[in-house]
Amino acid sequence: MNKDISLVVNGEARYINVPADKTLLDMIREDLNLKGTKKGCDAGDCGACTVLLDAEPVNSCLVLAVEAANKEVTTIEGLAKGGELHPIQAAFIKHGAVQCGFCTPGMVLAAKAILDKNPNPSVEEIKEGIAGNFCRCTGYKKIVDAVLASGRNIQG
Amino acid sequence: MSENTNANKDYAVIGKSVPRIDGREKVTGAAKYTGDLSFPNMLYGKILTSPYAHARIISIDTVEAEKLPGVKAVITHKDVPTLKYGISPARWDENIFCIDKVRFVGDKVAAVACIDEKTCYEAMKLIKVEYEVLPAALDFLTAMDEGQPQVHDEYPNNINTEIHQEFGDVEQAFKDAHYVRTDRFLGQRTYHSPIEPHSAISMWQDGKLTIYSSTQSPHYFQHYIAREFDMKMGDVRVLKTYVGGGFGGKLEPTGLEFAGAVLARITGRPVKMFYDRHEMFAHNRGRHAQYMEITTGVDKDGKILGCHANFKMDGGAYTSLGIASAYYAGALLPLTYEFDNYKFDMFRVYTNLPACGAQRGHGAPQPKYAFECHLDEIAKDLGIDPIEIRIRNARRPNTVTPNEFGVNSCEIKSCLEMARDMSGWVEKKGKLPKGRGIGVATGSFVSGAGYPIYRTNLPHAAAMIKVAEDGTAATLYTGAVDIGQGSDTVLSQMAAEAMGFVYEQMKIVAADTETTPHDFGAYASRQTLMSGAAVKQAGEEIKAQLLDMAAVILQRDPSDLEVKAGVIYSRTDSSVTLSFADAAKEFFVRRGPLVGKGSYAPPKLGGKFKGAAVGTSPAYSFCAQISEVQIDEETGVIDVLDVWDVHDCGMVINPGLLHGQVHGALYMGLGESIWEQVLFDKNGKLVNGNLGEYRLPTALDMPRVHSGLIDSYEPAGPWGVKEVGEGSTNPTMGCFANAIYDAMGVRINSLPLTYEKVWKALKEKRELEQKQNK
């Protein structure tokens, strides 16, 4: 059974006819063709599919597409404006928080969710905030450094 | 922590933490991985696997599946070549699809190609496979016994690989020893768990096959795919886009490439195949579980006189890269400490479990855990400080191991001393409160394997550089594979340095068997040294041609000219300069494309005994690690507080990336030390084939990391480089086990060092003490 839903994706209104059992992740990747949101496990473990749903970070593999109806979705493609990187993205590059990059889109959005609520988080608060996002390459240290630094940048 | 001590050398581009060349694409989500690609008219494919650990296939009926709307092809062993394959040429034992029997839960039986993923899953349910279930060999410690089920009829007693090596006279060394001690340890199965699942997209055009794959080695894939389908290598193109981590798990072609290629040929359409997370665990090729018995004889000062390593490893159902894993397990053990007498016995045993292969540190981390624990026990028995016994035995530069590996640069003693000073070892050792402990261990690894996986006289690496026609940019073409470690960045830095150009104007085309020159790929920590050597040569060829042109333009002798960071200048007259771009543009106008090429082959390395090739390398990295832990006596919970990691990895091209490798290696080592293990039920079924229950560590689990570097220069490497990414994994498990012992006086002899094991050991220790007090 399909449903018609309307939602806002990265600031643009979208109208989509979507099967009721389709996940938000699959809708983002297949119907919206936004491939920056990654499928790492499809089970809510890895966090690579993290997007912001009405500013809250969610594993988009655990959310049905129809649950996003009338809501606002932010994916990694929605962060850079006019070719200008979001400060978190710039900090990830500067601090070497990127290796293979597969967790990066979800990690950047998880970081945005932390900083949107608290622009000056402690190291522990950052670790708590990204604990749902696995990174197999970096050991998280440079990711934490990047989030700390971008918090300061956004503030200053 | 410490700054790169090579940075003060007069280099314009290398030795600097330039940002990653792919950073912007990766942070914006623009970076495409194989699973993100799609092609017109593309189908989706899935592989049906065995639900039994060991069973005879009686029949396979695909009729119902073929009738389902949306199904375009269903294939079994009847539709594919029956030639056995495997990444190790010494033991090809795998078929695209099982013919007579299945050998583990997850073994490949059939595959489908359909219009979408959903139809694939429905179609697989309609394939009827009749099995006769057989008893399974699930315990590698008993699988060699008489009467055990046979995994492969060709390999009696389930022996996949048997190794017996002896160097010097171990028996005599034990006779001469002041003290001889034996300890036994058990390692667990772990899995690489890259965050990107494996994907492959196969397509045919005019009899030629193209495969986009999440691969660590397009070359080996091309070689083995061509062999399997009896094709010319030139008719097979393998390439990758971005790869989301590998750690050894994406080094060999899988059913995704083999079955996908057949499905694409039958349907005449591109076919995308992928593993879901559970299928990744089932495909496995991760770290072997190893049983390790080590006996060592020392003199009264703790100097090692001889060592006998007697190991067994759980190979799973197929060879994969396991022959090399088995040899590596023993071959790398005598690297960090000097001794002359060494004996290594090993059986790699087949079981009805997923096949094991190469995982970061290949074969070496578990033996290193065992040896580092064993050495601490010896030090304790002799009353020697753990760092002191390691310094007394530490390998020196320009020495040869008993198994004939030549070691050039080696600063392990300095690594130990620096780690000791950074960590405050002297103030802490023996003085920490109960529950708090400090431990030390060392590691070492090859900087590229001395010989390729299959026998060939191809150079190990090659590179080309093309300067743009107007001279403002240059493109490096390399077969080296960036799987996240940053080789695209490091090799671009090296190219710019060698050419006298700037990093910011470098572009790179990598890892495509059609457009880039040959390279064996990302494994054995080989690319900075080997691919780097080829890149350096290519850059120097550009530089020579450019300066020759500049000499004509400036009317000076070429030997008077030098180029650095995009500027050509005279060595004798500072008023004479010319831009790289102007000279390069003029070169193109007068002489055609400005192209440089390079290639690298290591010198002939190693001895003549059986298995002598495994572990040879032009250079070896060394490191020392110290960790401080806090143990909760009530619960056994281990809190790793701080880790000090000090490396001798030669000249550092990009300190930022290097520390990233160290942190990542520590992270993997931490997971394997305390939480990670692949578990099966009594029928050989995976019970924790997902990232949550496998217990991948999160950001909250990471200790504070302090990484330091020892200034060193490796004569065998371009600009003095050697490896860091894998060697850093080696000390961690032993380091933590030693810290736990220091904290609580209990020795955990098996991996992972779980809270439960610590709790149980503490309980047993308490009970023993109470009994003795009565």
PDB file of N, CA and C in Angstrom, chain B residues 135-137 139-151 155-159 312 347 349:
ATOM      1  N   PRO B 135      27.214 -34.230  10.423  1.00  0.00           N
ATOM      2  CA  PRO B 135      27.861 -33.719  11.649  1.00  0.00           C
ATOM      3  C   PRO B 135      28.911 -32.676  11.259  1.00  0.00           C
ATOM      4  N   ALA B 136      29.080 -31.682  12.100  1.00  0.00           N
ATOM      5  CA  ALA B 136      29.991 -30.583  11.757  1.00  0.00           C
ATOM      6  C   ALA B 136      31.180 -30.536  12.696  1.00  0.00           C
ATOM      7  N   ALA B 137      32.320 -30.098  12.154  1.00  0.00           N
ATOM      8  CA  ALA B 137      33.519 -29.872  12.971  1.00  0.00           C
ATOM      9  C   ALA B 137      33.523 -28.392  13.343  1.00  0.00           C
ATOM     10  N   ASP B 139      34.922 -27.157  16.546  1.00  0.00           N
ATOM     11  CA  ASP B 139      35.949 -26.768  17.517  1.00  0.00           C
ATOM     12  C   ASP B 139      37.322 -27.038  16.919  1.00  0.00           C
ATOM     13  N   PHE B 140      38.070 -25.977  16.670  1.00  0.00           N
ATOM     14  CA  PHE B 140      39.357 -26.166  15.983  1.00  0.00           C
ATOM     15  C   PHE B 140      40.369 -26.915  16.849  1.00  0.00           C
ATOM     16  N   LEU B 141      40.145 -26.942  18.143  1.00  0.00           N
ATOM     17  CA  LEU B 141      41.104 -27.637  19.003  1.00  0.00           C
ATOM     18  C   LEU B 141      40.943 -29.154  18.931  1.00  0.00           C
ATOM     19  N   THR B 142      39.756 -29.618  18.471  1.00  0.00           N
ATOM     20  CA  THR B 142      39.560 -31.068  18.340  1.00  0.00           C
ATOM     21  C   THR B 142      39.350 -31.507  16.888  1.00  0.00           C
ATOM     22  N   ALA B 143      39.268 -30.553  15.973  1.00  0.00           N
ATOM     23  CA  ALA B 143      38.915 -30.897  14.586  1.00  0.00           C
ATOM     24  C   ALA B 143      39.944 -31.798  13.901  1.00  0.00           C
ATOM     25  N   MET B 144      41.172 -31.837  14.435  1.00  0.00           N
ATOM     26  CA  MET B 144      42.200 -32.693  13.841  1.00  0.00           C
ATOM     27  C   MET B 144      42.140 -34.130  14.370  1.00  0.00           C
ATOM     28  N   ASP B 145      41.339 -34.352  15.403  1.00  0.00           N
ATOM     29  CA  ASP B 145      41.275 -35.685  16.021  1.00  0.00           C
ATOM     30  C   ASP B 145      40.666 -36.713  15.063  1.00  0.00           C
ATOM     31  N   GLU B 146      41.016 -37.977  15.311  1.00  0.00           N
ATOM     32  CA  GLU B 146      40.448 -39.076  14.518  1.00  0.00           C
ATOM     33  C   GLU B 146      38.928 -39.100  14.694  1.00  0.00           C
ATOM     34  N   GLY B 147      38.219 -39.393  13.612  1.00  0.00           N
ATOM     35  CA  GLY B 147      36.781 -39.555  13.695  1.00  0.00           C
ATOM     36  C   GLY B 147      35.990 -38.257  13.619  1.00  0.00           C
ATOM     37  N   GLN B 148      36.685 -37.132  13.511  1.00  0.00           N
ATOM     38  CA  GLN B 148      35.970 -35.856  13.377  1.00  0.00           C
ATOM     39  C   GLN B 148      35.422 -35.721  11.956  1.00  0.00           C
ATOM     40  N   PRO B 149      34.305 -35.008  11.792  1.00  0.00           N
ATOM     41  CA  PRO B 149      33.799 -34.773  10.436  1.00  0.00           C
ATOM     42  C   PRO B 149      34.865 -34.098   9.569  1.00  0.00           C
ATOM     43  N   GLN B 150      34.940 -34.492   8.312  1.00  0.00           N
ATOM     44  CA  GLN B 150      35.938 -33.939   7.389  1.00  0.00           C
ATOM     45  C   GLN B 150      35.331 -32.789   6.589  1.00  0.00           C
ATOM     46  N   VAL B 151      35.925 -31.618   6.674  1.00  0.00           N
ATOM     47  CA  VAL B 151      35.385 -30.442   5.983  1.00  0.00           C
ATOM     48  C   VAL B 151      35.637 -30.549   4.476  1.00  0.00           C
ATOM     49  N   TYR B 155      41.644 -32.836   2.274  1.00  0.00           N
ATOM     50  CA  TYR B 155      42.570 -32.428   3.326  1.00  0.00           C
ATOM     51  C   TYR B 155      42.298 -33.245   4.590  1.00  0.00           C
ATOM     52  N   PRO B 156      42.964 -34.407   4.711  1.00  0.00           N
ATOM     53  CA  PRO B 156      42.693 -35.328   5.825  1.00  0.00           C
ATOM     54  C   PRO B 156      42.949 -34.675   7.180  1.00  0.00           C
ATOM     55  N   ASN B 157      42.180 -35.084   8.147  1.00  0.00           N
ATOM     56  CA  ASN B 157      42.273 -34.583   9.523  1.00  0.00           C
ATOM     57  C   ASN B 157      42.073 -33.072   9.614  1.00  0.00           C
ATOM     58  N   ASN B 158      41.443 -32.543   8.578  1.00  0.00           N
ATOM     59  CA  ASN B 158      41.121 -31.108   8.561  1.00  0.00           C
ATOM     60  C   ASN B 158      42.354 -30.216   8.655  1.00  0.00           C
ATOM     61  N   ILE B 159      43.496 -30.756   8.236  1.00  0.00           N
ATOM     62  CA  ILE B 159      44.708 -29.927   8.272  1.00  0.00           C
ATOM     63  C   ILE B 159      44.779 -29.105   6.998  1.00  0.00           C
ATOM     64  N   LYS B 312      47.993 -23.201  17.071  1.00  0.00           N
ATOM     65  CA  LYS B 312      46.951 -23.790  16.235  1.00  0.00           C
ATOM     66  C   LYS B 312      46.000 -22.675  15.884  1.00  0.00           C
ATOM     67  N   PHE B 347      49.487 -25.477  13.178  1.00  0.00           N
ATOM     68  CA  PHE B 347      48.474 -26.132  12.349  1.00  0.00           C
ATOM     69  C   PHE B 347      47.344 -25.141  12.119  1.00  0.00           C
ATOM     70  N   VAL B 349      43.639 -25.184  10.955  1.00  0.00           N
ATOM     71  CA  VAL B 349      42.692 -26.289  10.923  1.00  0.00           C
ATOM     72  C   VAL B 349      41.388 -25.843  10.265  1.00  0.00           C
TER      73      VAL B 349
END
